[in-house]
Short mmCIF file of C-alpha atoms and ligand atoms in Angstrom, two decimals:
data_model
loop_
_atom_site.label_atom_id
_atom_site.label_comp_id
_atom_site.label_asym_id
_atom_site.label_seq_id
_atom_site.Cartn_x
_atom_site.Cartn_y
_atom_site.Cartn_z
CA UNK A 1 -21.49 19.76 43.96
CA UNK A 2 -22.29 19.67 40.22
CA UNK A 3 -25.06 17.34 39.09
CA UNK A 4 -23.92 13.88 38.02
CA UNK A 5 -23.68 13.00 34.34
CA UNK A 6 -26.21 10.17 33.93
CA UNK A 7 -25.24 7.50 31.44
CA UNK A 8 -27.18 4.72 29.69
CA UNK A 9 -25.22 1.87 28.09
CA UNK A 10 -26.79 -0.02 25.16
CA UNK A 11 -25.09 -3.39 24.61
CA UNK A 12 -23.21 -5.23 27.35
CA UNK A 13 -20.85 -7.36 25.27
CA UNK A 14 -17.06 -7.06 25.26
CA UNK A 15 -16.87 -3.26 25.13
CA UNK A 16 -20.08 -2.54 27.06
CA UNK A 17 -19.03 -4.73 29.97
CA UNK A 18 -15.52 -3.27 29.89
CA UNK A 19 -16.97 0.25 29.97
CA UNK A 20 -19.29 -0.57 32.84
CA UNK A 21 -16.40 -2.03 34.85
CA UNK A 22 -14.19 0.99 34.16
CA UNK A 23 -16.88 3.48 35.16
CA UNK A 24 -17.53 1.56 38.39
CA UNK A 25 -13.88 0.96 39.32
CA UNK A 26 -12.62 4.45 38.36
CA UNK A 27 -15.68 6.35 39.65
CA UNK A 28 -13.73 8.34 42.25
CA UNK A 29 -10.91 9.24 39.87
CA UNK A 30 -13.32 10.35 37.15
CA UNK A 31 -15.39 12.34 39.65
CA UNK A 32 -12.28 14.24 40.76
CA UNK A 33 -11.16 14.89 37.20
CA UNK A 34 -14.55 16.15 36.03
CA UNK A 35 -15.50 17.78 39.31
CA UNK A 36 -18.79 15.88 39.02
CA UNK A 37 -19.73 12.20 39.16
CA UNK A 38 -20.25 10.17 35.98
CA UNK A 39 -22.81 7.52 36.90
CA UNK A 40 -24.30 4.66 34.92
CA UNK A 41 -28.02 4.68 35.59
CA UNK A 42 -29.47 2.43 32.87
CA UNK A 43 -28.16 -0.57 30.96
CA UNK A 44 -29.51 -2.74 28.18
CA UNK A 45 -28.71 -6.05 26.54
CA UNK A 46 -30.64 -8.99 25.14
CA UNK A 47 -29.34 -11.32 27.86
CA UNK A 48 -29.43 -10.33 31.53
CA UNK A 49 -28.25 -13.65 32.96
CA UNK A 50 -24.84 -13.96 31.32
CA UNK A 51 -22.01 -13.79 33.90
CA UNK A 52 -20.14 -10.57 33.13
CA UNK A 53 -18.03 -10.46 36.29
CA UNK A 54 -19.76 -7.28 37.46
CA UNK A 55 -22.97 -6.87 39.46
CA UNK A 56 -25.85 -5.37 37.48
CA UNK A 57 -28.20 -5.02 40.47
CA UNK A 58 -27.95 -1.27 41.01
CA UNK A 59 -28.73 -0.27 37.39
CA UNK A 60 -32.12 0.03 35.70
CA UNK A 61 -32.27 -2.90 33.28
CA UNK A 62 -33.87 -2.85 29.81
CA UNK A 63 -34.19 -5.91 27.59
CA UNK A 64 -34.09 -3.71 24.55
CA UNK A 65 -32.00 -0.64 23.85
CA UNK A 66 -34.76 1.18 21.97
CA UNK A 67 -37.01 0.99 25.04
CA UNK A 68 -34.16 2.28 27.21
CA UNK A 69 -33.63 5.34 25.02
CA UNK A 70 -37.35 6.06 25.03
CA UNK A 71 -37.82 5.70 28.78
CA UNK A 72 -34.61 6.26 30.76
CA UNK A 73 -33.95 9.75 32.12
CA UNK A 74 -30.25 10.14 31.21
CA UNK A 75 -27.86 12.71 29.73
CA UNK A 76 -25.80 10.40 27.51
CA UNK A 77 -26.53 7.24 25.56
CA UNK A 78 -23.51 5.00 24.90
CA UNK A 79 -24.16 2.74 21.90
CA UNK A 80 -22.08 -0.45 22.09
CA UNK A 81 -24.26 -2.89 20.15
CA UNK A 82 -22.50 -2.71 16.78
CA UNK A 83 -23.59 -3.01 13.15
CA UNK A 84 -23.69 -0.34 10.44
CA UNK A 85 -27.44 0.19 10.73
CA UNK A 86 -30.36 -1.56 12.41
CA UNK A 87 -30.92 -1.16 16.12
CA UNK A 88 -27.61 0.67 16.67
CA UNK A 89 -28.59 3.41 14.21
CA UNK A 90 -32.12 3.58 15.64
CA UNK A 91 -30.73 4.02 19.14
CA UNK A 92 -28.38 6.84 18.12
CA UNK A 93 -30.99 8.67 16.05
CA UNK A 94 -33.56 8.41 18.84
CA UNK A 95 -31.05 9.61 21.44
CA UNK A 96 -30.12 12.67 19.37
CA UNK A 97 -33.79 13.42 18.71
CA UNK A 98 -34.38 13.39 22.49
CA UNK A 99 -31.48 15.79 23.06
CA UNK A 100 -29.13 13.18 24.56
CA UNK A 101 -25.40 13.22 23.93
CA UNK A 102 -24.16 10.10 22.11
CA UNK A 103 -20.97 8.09 22.56
CA UNK A 104 -20.27 5.08 20.34
CA UNK A 105 -17.47 2.67 19.44
CA UNK A 106 -19.19 1.75 16.19
CA UNK A 107 -16.84 2.44 13.25
CA UNK A 108 -19.05 0.75 10.65
CA UNK A 109 -21.99 2.95 11.59
CA UNK A 110 -19.94 6.16 11.75
CA UNK A 111 -18.27 5.36 8.40
CA UNK A 112 -21.69 5.00 6.74
CA UNK A 113 -23.82 7.55 8.61
CA UNK A 114 -21.31 9.82 10.39
CA UNK A 115 -21.88 12.98 8.33
CA UNK A 116 -25.69 12.82 8.64
CA UNK A 117 -25.51 12.01 12.36
CA UNK A 118 -23.06 14.87 12.93
CA UNK A 119 -25.50 17.26 11.25
CA UNK A 120 -28.37 15.96 13.40
CA UNK A 121 -26.25 16.25 16.57
CA UNK A 122 -25.26 19.82 15.75
CA UNK A 123 -28.87 20.75 15.15
CA UNK A 124 -29.89 19.19 18.46
CA UNK A 125 -26.95 20.81 20.29
CA UNK A 126 -25.52 17.51 21.52
CA UNK A 127 -22.18 15.73 21.16
CA UNK A 128 -21.56 12.81 18.81
CA UNK A 129 -18.38 11.22 20.19
CA UNK A 130 -16.67 8.10 18.80
CA UNK A 131 -13.05 7.99 20.03
CA UNK A 132 -13.35 4.23 20.58
CA UNK A 133 -14.31 3.64 16.94
CA UNK A 134 -10.79 4.20 15.59
CA UNK A 135 -7.72 2.40 16.94
CA UNK A 136 -9.32 1.52 20.29
CA UNK A 137 -7.12 2.78 23.10
CA UNK A 138 -5.08 5.24 20.99
CA UNK A 139 -6.61 8.72 21.40
CA UNK A 140 -6.26 9.44 17.70
CA UNK A 141 -9.60 11.19 17.11
CA UNK A 142 -8.82 13.73 19.80
CA UNK A 143 -5.23 14.07 18.62
CA UNK A 144 -6.19 14.85 15.03
CA UNK A 145 -9.30 16.87 15.78
CA UNK A 146 -8.01 18.92 18.72
CA UNK A 147 -4.28 18.42 19.24
CA UNK A 148 -3.39 19.09 15.59
CA UNK A 149 -6.23 21.54 14.89
CA UNK A 150 -3.76 24.32 14.05
CA UNK A 151 -2.26 22.34 11.17
CA UNK A 152 -3.17 21.51 7.62
CA UNK A 153 -2.64 17.77 7.44
CA UNK A 154 -1.20 16.32 4.24
CA UNK A 155 -1.26 12.62 5.07
CA UNK A 156 -2.54 10.22 7.72
CA UNK A 157 -1.71 6.53 7.56
CA UNK A 158 -1.48 3.59 9.84
CA UNK A 159 -2.02 0.06 10.97
CA UNK A 160 -5.66 0.10 12.00
CA UNK A 161 -6.53 -3.58 12.36
CA UNK A 162 -4.87 -5.72 15.01
CA UNK A 163 -6.05 -9.01 13.49
CA UNK A 164 -4.26 -8.34 10.19
CA UNK A 165 -1.14 -7.11 11.93
CA UNK A 166 -1.09 -10.20 14.14
CA UNK A 167 -1.47 -12.53 11.15
CA UNK A 168 1.27 -10.79 9.13
CA UNK A 169 3.61 -10.72 12.13
CA UNK A 170 3.08 -14.43 12.84
CA UNK A 171 3.52 -15.37 9.18
CA UNK A 172 6.86 -13.57 9.14
CA UNK A 173 8.08 -14.95 12.47
CA UNK A 174 6.94 -18.56 12.05
CA UNK A 175 7.09 -18.99 8.26
CA UNK A 176 3.60 -20.55 8.42
CA UNK A 177 1.06 -19.74 5.74
CA UNK A 178 -1.95 -17.43 5.95
CA UNK A 179 -4.67 -20.05 6.60
CA UNK A 180 -2.69 -21.72 9.37
CA UNK A 181 -1.96 -18.45 11.19
CA UNK A 182 -5.53 -17.19 10.77
CA UNK A 183 -6.89 -20.40 12.33
CA UNK A 184 -4.53 -19.88 15.26
CA UNK A 185 -5.65 -16.24 15.61
CA UNK A 186 -9.25 -17.45 15.79
CA UNK A 187 -8.34 -19.96 18.53
CA UNK A 188 -6.64 -17.17 20.55
CA UNK A 189 -9.61 -14.82 20.11
CA UNK A 190 -7.63 -12.34 17.95
CA UNK A 191 -9.87 -13.03 14.95
CA UNK A 192 -13.65 -13.40 14.65
CA UNK A 193 -15.30 -16.68 13.60
CA UNK A 194 -16.06 -14.81 10.35
CA UNK A 195 -12.85 -12.82 9.91
CA UNK A 196 -13.68 -11.36 6.48
CA UNK A 197 -14.29 -7.74 7.62
CA UNK A 198 -10.85 -7.67 9.21
CA UNK A 199 -8.87 -9.77 6.74
CA UNK A 200 -10.41 -8.22 3.62
CA UNK A 201 -9.60 -4.68 4.77
CA UNK A 202 -13.18 -3.45 5.35
CA UNK A 203 -12.65 -2.71 9.06
CA UNK A 204 -9.52 -0.69 8.23
CA UNK A 205 -11.46 1.14 5.52
CA UNK A 206 -14.22 2.12 7.97
CA UNK A 207 -11.63 3.66 10.29
CA UNK A 208 -9.74 5.30 7.45
CA UNK A 209 -12.89 6.96 6.08
CA UNK A 210 -13.49 8.49 9.52
CA UNK A 211 -9.90 9.68 9.89
CA UNK A 212 -9.99 11.19 6.38
CA UNK A 213 -12.95 13.35 7.31
CA UNK A 214 -11.24 14.60 10.47
CA UNK A 215 -7.88 15.13 8.75
CA UNK A 216 -9.17 17.05 5.72
CA UNK A 217 -12.47 18.52 6.92
CA UNK A 218 -14.54 16.77 4.24
CA UNK A 219 -17.68 14.62 4.44
CA UNK A 220 -17.06 10.91 5.06
CA UNK A 221 -16.86 9.05 1.74
CA UNK A 222 -16.52 5.35 2.53
CA UNK A 223 -17.43 4.36 -1.04
CA UNK A 224 -14.32 6.14 -2.32
CA UNK A 225 -11.90 3.98 -0.29
CA UNK A 226 -9.87 1.54 -2.42
CA UNK A 227 -9.88 -1.70 -0.40
CA UNK A 228 -7.66 -4.78 -0.62
CA UNK A 229 -7.05 -7.24 2.20
CA UNK A 230 -4.20 -9.58 3.10
CA UNK A 231 -5.45 -12.95 1.79
CA UNK A 232 -3.04 -12.93 -1.15
CA UNK A 233 0.08 -12.13 0.94
CA UNK A 234 2.31 -15.22 1.01
CA UNK A 235 5.20 -16.21 3.24
CA UNK A 236 7.38 -16.13 0.13
CA UNK A 237 6.57 -12.43 -0.40
CA UNK A 238 7.18 -11.69 3.28
CA UNK A 239 10.57 -13.39 2.99
CA UNK A 240 11.49 -11.46 -0.17
CA UNK A 241 10.33 -8.24 1.47
CA UNK A 242 12.78 -8.82 4.31
CA UNK A 243 15.59 -9.45 1.85
CA UNK A 244 14.80 -6.18 0.09
CA UNK A 245 14.74 -4.23 3.37
CA UNK A 246 10.96 -4.04 3.81
CA UNK A 247 8.23 -5.28 6.12
CA UNK A 248 4.69 -6.00 4.88
CA UNK A 249 1.87 -4.19 6.68
CA UNK A 250 -1.80 -3.64 5.91
CA UNK A 251 -2.00 0.15 5.90
CA UNK A 252 -4.86 2.59 5.61
CA UNK A 253 -3.54 5.68 3.84
CA UNK A 254 -5.32 9.01 3.38
CA UNK A 255 -3.51 11.77 1.57
CA UNK A 256 -4.38 15.12 0.09
CA UNK A 257 -2.93 15.32 -3.40
CA UNK A 258 -3.32 17.72 -6.33
CA UNK A 259 -6.00 15.37 -7.68
CA UNK A 260 -8.04 15.38 -4.46
CA UNK A 261 -8.24 13.03 -1.50
CA UNK A 262 -6.66 9.62 -1.84
CA UNK A 263 -8.04 6.88 0.45
CA UNK A 264 -6.61 3.40 0.11
CA UNK A 265 -6.29 0.23 2.14
CA UNK A 266 -3.93 -2.49 0.92
CA UNK A 267 -0.84 -4.46 1.92
CA UNK A 268 2.22 -2.25 1.68
CA UNK A 269 5.94 -2.84 1.71
CA UNK A 270 7.33 -0.34 4.18
CA UNK A 271 11.04 0.33 4.72
CA UNK A 272 12.37 -1.43 7.82
CA UNK A 273 13.75 1.88 9.04
CA UNK A 274 10.22 3.36 9.26
CA UNK A 275 8.82 3.24 12.83
CA UNK A 276 5.59 1.66 11.60
CA UNK A 277 7.49 -1.39 10.29
CA UNK A 278 8.20 -2.35 13.91
CA UNK A 279 4.63 -2.24 15.18
CA UNK A 280 4.00 -5.90 15.81
CA UNK A 281 1.21 -8.32 16.72
CA UNK A 282 -2.19 -6.89 17.64
CA UNK A 283 -0.88 -3.35 18.09
CA UNK A 284 -2.11 -0.42 16.01
CA UNK A 285 -0.15 2.68 15.01
CA UNK A 286 -0.84 5.93 13.21
CA UNK A 287 1.26 8.60 11.60
CA UNK A 288 -0.09 12.09 10.91
CA UNK A 289 1.83 14.71 8.95
CA UNK A 290 1.01 18.39 9.46
CA UNK A 291 2.47 21.57 8.02
CA UNK A 292 3.56 23.09 11.33
CA UNK A 293 3.95 20.04 13.56
CA UNK A 294 5.78 17.78 11.09
CA UNK A 295 5.39 14.02 11.56
CA UNK A 296 3.66 12.64 14.65
CA UNK A 297 3.43 8.94 15.53
CA UNK A 298 0.92 7.17 17.82
CA UNK A 299 0.94 3.53 18.90
CA UNK A 300 -1.10 1.31 21.22
CA UNK A 301 -3.72 -1.38 21.53
CA UNK A 302 -6.44 -1.01 18.93
CA UNK A 303 -9.08 -3.28 20.44
CA UNK A 304 -10.11 -5.27 23.50
CA UNK A 305 -12.35 -4.48 26.44
CA UNK A 306 -9.87 -2.33 28.41
CA UNK A 307 -8.41 -0.11 25.66
CA UNK A 308 -11.81 0.44 24.03
CA UNK A 309 -13.47 1.23 27.38
CA UNK A 310 -10.66 3.71 28.03
CA UNK A 311 -11.64 5.59 24.86
CA UNK A 312 -15.37 5.50 25.70
CA UNK A 313 -14.56 6.91 29.16
CA UNK A 314 -12.52 9.74 27.59
CA UNK A 315 -15.54 10.80 25.55
CA UNK A 316 -17.79 10.69 28.62
CA UNK A 317 -15.29 12.78 30.57
CA UNK A 318 -15.28 15.41 27.79
CA UNK A 319 -19.06 15.56 27.96
CA UNK A 320 -19.03 15.76 31.78
CA UNK A 321 -16.60 18.71 31.45
CA UNK A 322 -18.92 20.25 28.86
CA UNK A 323 -16.30 20.11 26.13
CA UNK A 324 -18.27 19.72 22.93
CA UNK A 325 -16.22 19.79 19.70
CA UNK A 326 -17.79 19.32 16.25
CA UNK A 327 -17.79 15.57 15.56
CA UNK A 328 -15.29 15.76 12.68
CA UNK A 329 -13.41 18.87 13.75
CA UNK A 330 -15.38 21.38 11.65
CA UNK A 331 -19.09 22.17 11.76
CA UNK A 332 -20.88 20.19 9.04
CA UNK A 333 -21.75 23.43 7.18
CA UNK A 334 -18.01 24.09 6.81
CA UNK A 335 -17.18 20.69 5.30
CA UNK A 336 -15.11 21.09 2.15
CA UNK A 337 -16.18 19.03 -0.81
CA UNK A 338 -12.93 17.55 -2.17
CA UNK A 339 -12.89 15.17 -5.15
CA UNK A 340 -11.72 11.60 -4.63
CA UNK A 341 -8.31 10.99 -6.24
CA UNK A 342 -8.67 7.85 -8.41
CA UNK A 343 -6.59 4.82 -7.47
CA UNK A 344 -5.43 4.43 -11.07
CA UNK A 345 -3.46 7.68 -10.64
CA UNK A 346 -1.46 6.45 -7.62
CA UNK A 347 2.22 6.89 -8.41
CA UNK A 348 4.90 4.99 -6.54
CA UNK A 349 7.23 2.00 -6.66
CA UNK A 350 5.95 -1.57 -6.88
CA UNK A 351 7.13 -5.03 -5.88
CA UNK A 352 6.18 -7.75 -8.37
CA UNK A 353 6.76 -11.50 -8.05
CA UNK A 354 6.41 -13.82 -11.01
CA UNK A 355 6.58 -17.61 -10.97
CA UNK A 356 8.22 -18.49 -14.25
CA UNK A 357 9.46 -21.56 -16.02
CA UNK A 358 13.06 -20.54 -16.53
CA UNK A 359 13.79 -20.63 -20.25
CA UNK A 360 15.84 -18.45 -22.60
CA UNK A 361 14.11 -15.23 -23.63
CA UNK A 362 11.58 -14.99 -20.83
CA UNK A 363 13.22 -11.93 -19.27
CA UNK A 364 13.27 -10.20 -22.62
CA UNK A 365 9.52 -10.81 -22.99
CA UNK A 366 8.75 -9.46 -19.52
CA UNK A 367 11.05 -6.48 -20.01
CA UNK A 368 9.37 -5.65 -23.34
CA UNK A 369 5.93 -5.52 -21.73
CA UNK A 370 7.22 -3.29 -18.95
CA UNK A 371 8.98 -0.99 -21.40
CA UNK A 372 5.83 -0.70 -23.56
CA UNK A 373 3.85 0.44 -20.51
CA UNK A 374 6.35 2.90 -19.10
CA UNK A 375 7.28 0.69 -16.16
CA UNK A 376 10.92 1.18 -15.24
CA UNK A 377 12.56 -1.62 -13.24
CA UNK A 378 14.75 -0.78 -10.30
CA UNK A 379 15.95 -4.28 -9.47
CA UNK A 380 15.39 -7.89 -10.43
CA UNK A 381 16.11 -10.92 -8.29
CA UNK A 382 15.90 -14.51 -9.35
CA UNK A 383 15.96 -17.40 -6.98
CA UNK A 384 18.01 -20.48 -7.70
CA UNK A 385 17.18 -22.75 -10.57
CA UNK A 386 15.49 -26.03 -9.84
CA UNK A 387 15.11 -27.89 -13.13
CA UNK A 388 11.47 -28.41 -14.06
CA UNK A 389 10.15 -26.28 -11.19
CA UNK A 390 8.88 -22.75 -11.69
CA UNK A 391 11.20 -20.24 -10.03
CA UNK A 392 10.26 -16.94 -8.41
CA UNK A 393 11.47 -13.78 -10.09
CA UNK A 394 11.10 -10.61 -8.07
CA UNK A 395 11.20 -7.11 -9.49
CA UNK A 396 10.94 -3.70 -7.91
CA UNK A 397 10.07 -0.69 -10.02
CA UNK A 398 10.81 3.00 -10.00
CA UNK A 399 7.82 5.32 -9.59
CA UNK A 400 5.04 4.02 -11.80
CA UNK A 401 1.42 4.97 -12.35
CA UNK A 402 -1.03 2.37 -11.01
CA UNK A 403 -2.94 2.19 -14.30
CA UNK A 404 0.26 1.36 -16.25
CA UNK A 405 1.26 -1.27 -13.71
CA UNK A 406 -2.15 -2.93 -13.90
CA UNK A 407 -2.06 -3.26 -17.69
CA UNK A 408 1.54 -4.52 -17.67
CA UNK A 409 0.71 -7.18 -15.06
CA UNK A 410 -2.32 -8.31 -17.02
CA UNK A 411 -0.18 -8.85 -20.12
CA UNK A 412 2.70 -10.47 -18.21
CA UNK A 413 0.22 -12.88 -16.61
CA UNK A 414 -0.71 -14.07 -20.11
CA UNK A 415 2.86 -15.03 -21.08
CA UNK A 416 3.23 -18.77 -21.51
CA UNK A 417 6.20 -19.12 -19.17
CA UNK A 418 4.45 -17.27 -16.33
CA UNK A 419 2.65 -20.05 -14.47
CA UNK A 420 0.75 -18.09 -11.77
CA UNK A 421 -0.95 -14.70 -11.75
CA UNK A 422 1.73 -12.10 -10.94
CA UNK A 423 1.76 -10.95 -7.31
CA UNK A 424 2.01 -7.21 -6.79
CA UNK A 425 2.51 -5.30 -3.55
CA UNK A 426 2.80 -1.52 -3.50
CA UNK A 427 5.94 -0.09 -1.94
CA UNK A 428 5.29 2.91 0.31
CA UNK A 429 8.53 4.85 0.75
CA UNK A 430 7.00 6.77 3.74
CA UNK A 431 10.01 8.66 5.09
CA UNK A 432 11.65 8.74 1.69
CA UNK A 433 8.67 10.61 0.32
CA UNK A 434 8.97 13.24 3.05
CA UNK A 435 12.46 14.00 1.90
CA UNK A 436 11.38 14.22 -1.73
CA UNK A 437 13.02 10.83 -2.34
CA UNK A 438 11.15 7.86 -3.63
CA UNK A 439 13.25 4.75 -3.88
CA UNK A 440 13.60 1.30 -2.44
CA UNK A 441 16.29 0.79 0.21
CA UNK A 442 19.79 0.42 -1.16
CA UNK A 443 20.97 -2.38 1.04
CA UNK A 444 19.66 -5.49 -0.66
CA UNK A 445 21.13 -8.50 1.07
CA UNK A 446 22.42 -10.90 -1.49
CA UNK A 447 20.64 -14.06 -0.58
CA UNK A 448 19.05 -16.60 -2.82
CA UNK A 449 17.05 -19.70 -2.13
CA UNK A 450 16.96 -23.06 -3.79
CA UNK A 451 14.20 -25.57 -3.41
CA UNK A 452 15.05 -28.52 -1.16
CA UNK A 453 12.75 -31.26 -2.50
CA UNK A 454 13.12 -33.38 0.64
CA UNK A 455 12.01 -30.59 3.01
CA UNK A 456 9.75 -28.78 0.53
CA UNK A 457 11.25 -25.55 1.73
CA UNK A 458 13.65 -22.89 0.54
CA UNK A 459 17.27 -22.87 1.60
CA UNK A 460 19.20 -19.65 1.53
CA UNK A 461 22.18 -19.18 -0.71
CA UNK A 462 23.50 -16.01 -2.41
CA UNK A 463 20.90 -14.40 -4.68
CA UNK A 464 21.36 -13.64 -8.31
CA UNK A 465 20.91 -9.90 -8.46
CA UNK A 466 20.22 -9.56 -12.14
CA UNK A 467 19.92 -5.82 -12.32
CA UNK A 468 19.95 -2.80 -10.09
CA UNK A 469 19.79 0.54 -11.80
N1 LIG B 501 -14.49 -5.66 20.70
C1 LIG B 501 -13.58 -4.71 20.50
O1 LIG B 501 -12.42 -4.86 20.85
C2 LIG B 501 -13.97 -3.41 19.84
C3 LIG B 501 -12.99 -2.43 19.63
C4 LIG B 501 -13.35 -1.20 19.07
C5 LIG B 501 -14.68 -1.00 18.70
N2 LIG B 501 -15.61 -2.00 18.89
C6 LIG B 501 -17.00 -1.73 18.50
O2 LIG B 501 -17.78 -1.73 19.69
C7 LIG B 501 -19.10 -2.19 19.39
C8 LIG B 501 -19.41 -3.37 20.31
O3 LIG B 501 -18.48 -4.40 20.08
P1 LIG B 501 -18.39 -5.67 21.05
O4 LIG B 501 -17.17 -6.40 20.64
O5 LIG B 501 -18.56 -5.27 22.44
O6 LIG B 501 -19.68 -6.49 20.55
P2 LIG B 501 -20.46 -7.65 21.32
O7 LIG B 501 -19.54 -8.32 22.28
O8 LIG B 501 -21.15 -8.46 20.30
O9 LIG B 501 -21.55 -6.84 22.18
C9 LIG B 501 -22.75 -6.32 21.66
C10 LIG B 501 -23.83 -6.59 22.66
O10 LIG B 501 -25.06 -5.92 22.28
C11 LIG B 501 -26.12 -6.81 22.51
N3 LIG B 501 -27.32 -6.44 21.74
C12 LIG B 501 -27.70 -6.84 20.51
N4 LIG B 501 -28.90 -6.29 20.18
C13 LIG B 501 -29.27 -5.55 21.23
C14 LIG B 501 -30.43 -4.78 21.51
N5 LIG B 501 -31.42 -4.64 20.63
N6 LIG B 501 -30.50 -4.15 22.70
C15 LIG B 501 -29.53 -4.29 23.63
N7 LIG B 501 -28.41 -5.01 23.42
C16 LIG B 501 -28.29 -5.64 22.23
C17 LIG B 501 -25.55 -8.16 22.11
O11 LIG B 501 -26.31 -9.22 22.60
P3 LIG B 501 -26.19 -10.66 21.83
O12 LIG B 501 -24.77 -11.10 22.02
O13 LIG B 501 -27.17 -11.52 22.55
O14 LIG B 501 -26.55 -10.40 20.41
C18 LIG B 501 -24.15 -8.09 22.77
O15 LIG B 501 -24.18 -8.48 24.13
C19 LIG B 501 -19.09 -2.54 17.90
O16 LIG B 501 -19.56 -1.44 17.16
C20 LIG B 501 -17.61 -2.76 17.60
O17 LIG B 501 -17.28 -2.52 16.26
C21 LIG B 501 -15.28 -3.18 19.45
#
């Protein structure tokens, strides 16, 4: 019988405990699949006494992960502590230096140190595996790195944060506002006590930076990711999006363009006919486009003890089978240095909502600013007039350069009749772009809303479609 693969787990929180349980419960299955046992021999956490629902008696215990790496005689160190540096980085560096394979779920750390760690791992002849770091239970790292290795990828995009997708889904379904739904997500355990990394798009950006490196064979460049979160998305915009034939999703998008590599995270309006528009709640989904394979779509749970442990186990099984791929799909020496495509050069359609005091001439003023900055309107919708109240005016544009849109919005925001900063959400045509088409859906439902002062809500009546070119 082949020698067992001996594993040390650093950090017995949500993912560490889930991984330990999986490796214990599925030991026989994994043994058969690898033709050798995968055994946990050492574990480490700050707190031994916490009830984790699994007996820790048979494992060597260490109060500190650094001591475990220094002393335990193992083949693989699994880092499940978290954090972009600190003890997690120390543990991984020390493990590589000792010739141990490394498995981690730590996207923040890989996004910041992945290229350097991959170089160190290659030099030491060990694996650096991190399937669990991106989209939890969806085997997307393996799919891009190995399954699509015969393709040149042109674009990878997806919903990479379950908290944001849950909040946006609930806002749409319940009509409740962002703060209310976020508080509920925190009560249900779908959002952290400090949700800013998720809500502000940073978590998605960490994962996107990793995927970009795998997709395009370039060093990780987290600093180049344009990041916007979902705090400014309102129920009113979600409602208008539905009327225009779109859903709103926080997407991470990486694309190879003539200008270089584009990496951006922001709320997007996606056509309702795109599969990704129907990925709801805490689920994640990814789309990868390759030159030979075409479009491939992946969906599943992006977090939680079970799905994340499943990904950690997959990495351990690869190592037990002695399958050692370069961490990002190409040896570090073969990384291609590709310039970052600036966000200001993004070209695409936009959704813009203005809150205006309805008075004669206001549309002419807005239209003049747009014309002066080469922004061409595709459609304009105005909701019903309520004397004295500002009314929402919604516009969609034809393809426009980001820099032009930004200047136009700045100037429109200064107009006297515009009473709030303009709200802008980028429209991502997705499938339209594949077919060389770049337009908003044709079937705008003609619905308009008027303010009901008694209920402080909008009632639906036919919309005024002012213009559709
Ligand atoms: N949770 C998920 O669904 C999920 C999904 C995908 C990826 N991940 C990633 O997986 C990693 C772990 O996440 P998690 O949710 O499991 O975190 P967690 O529940 O906070 O677990 C981390 C554990 O490490 C312990 N720890 C801290 N310092 C340590 C040290 N010096 N030595 C040994 N143990 C130490 C912590 O103890 P204390 O609690 O006492 O500090 C805690 O028990 C993170 O990188 C995260 O981004 C998580």
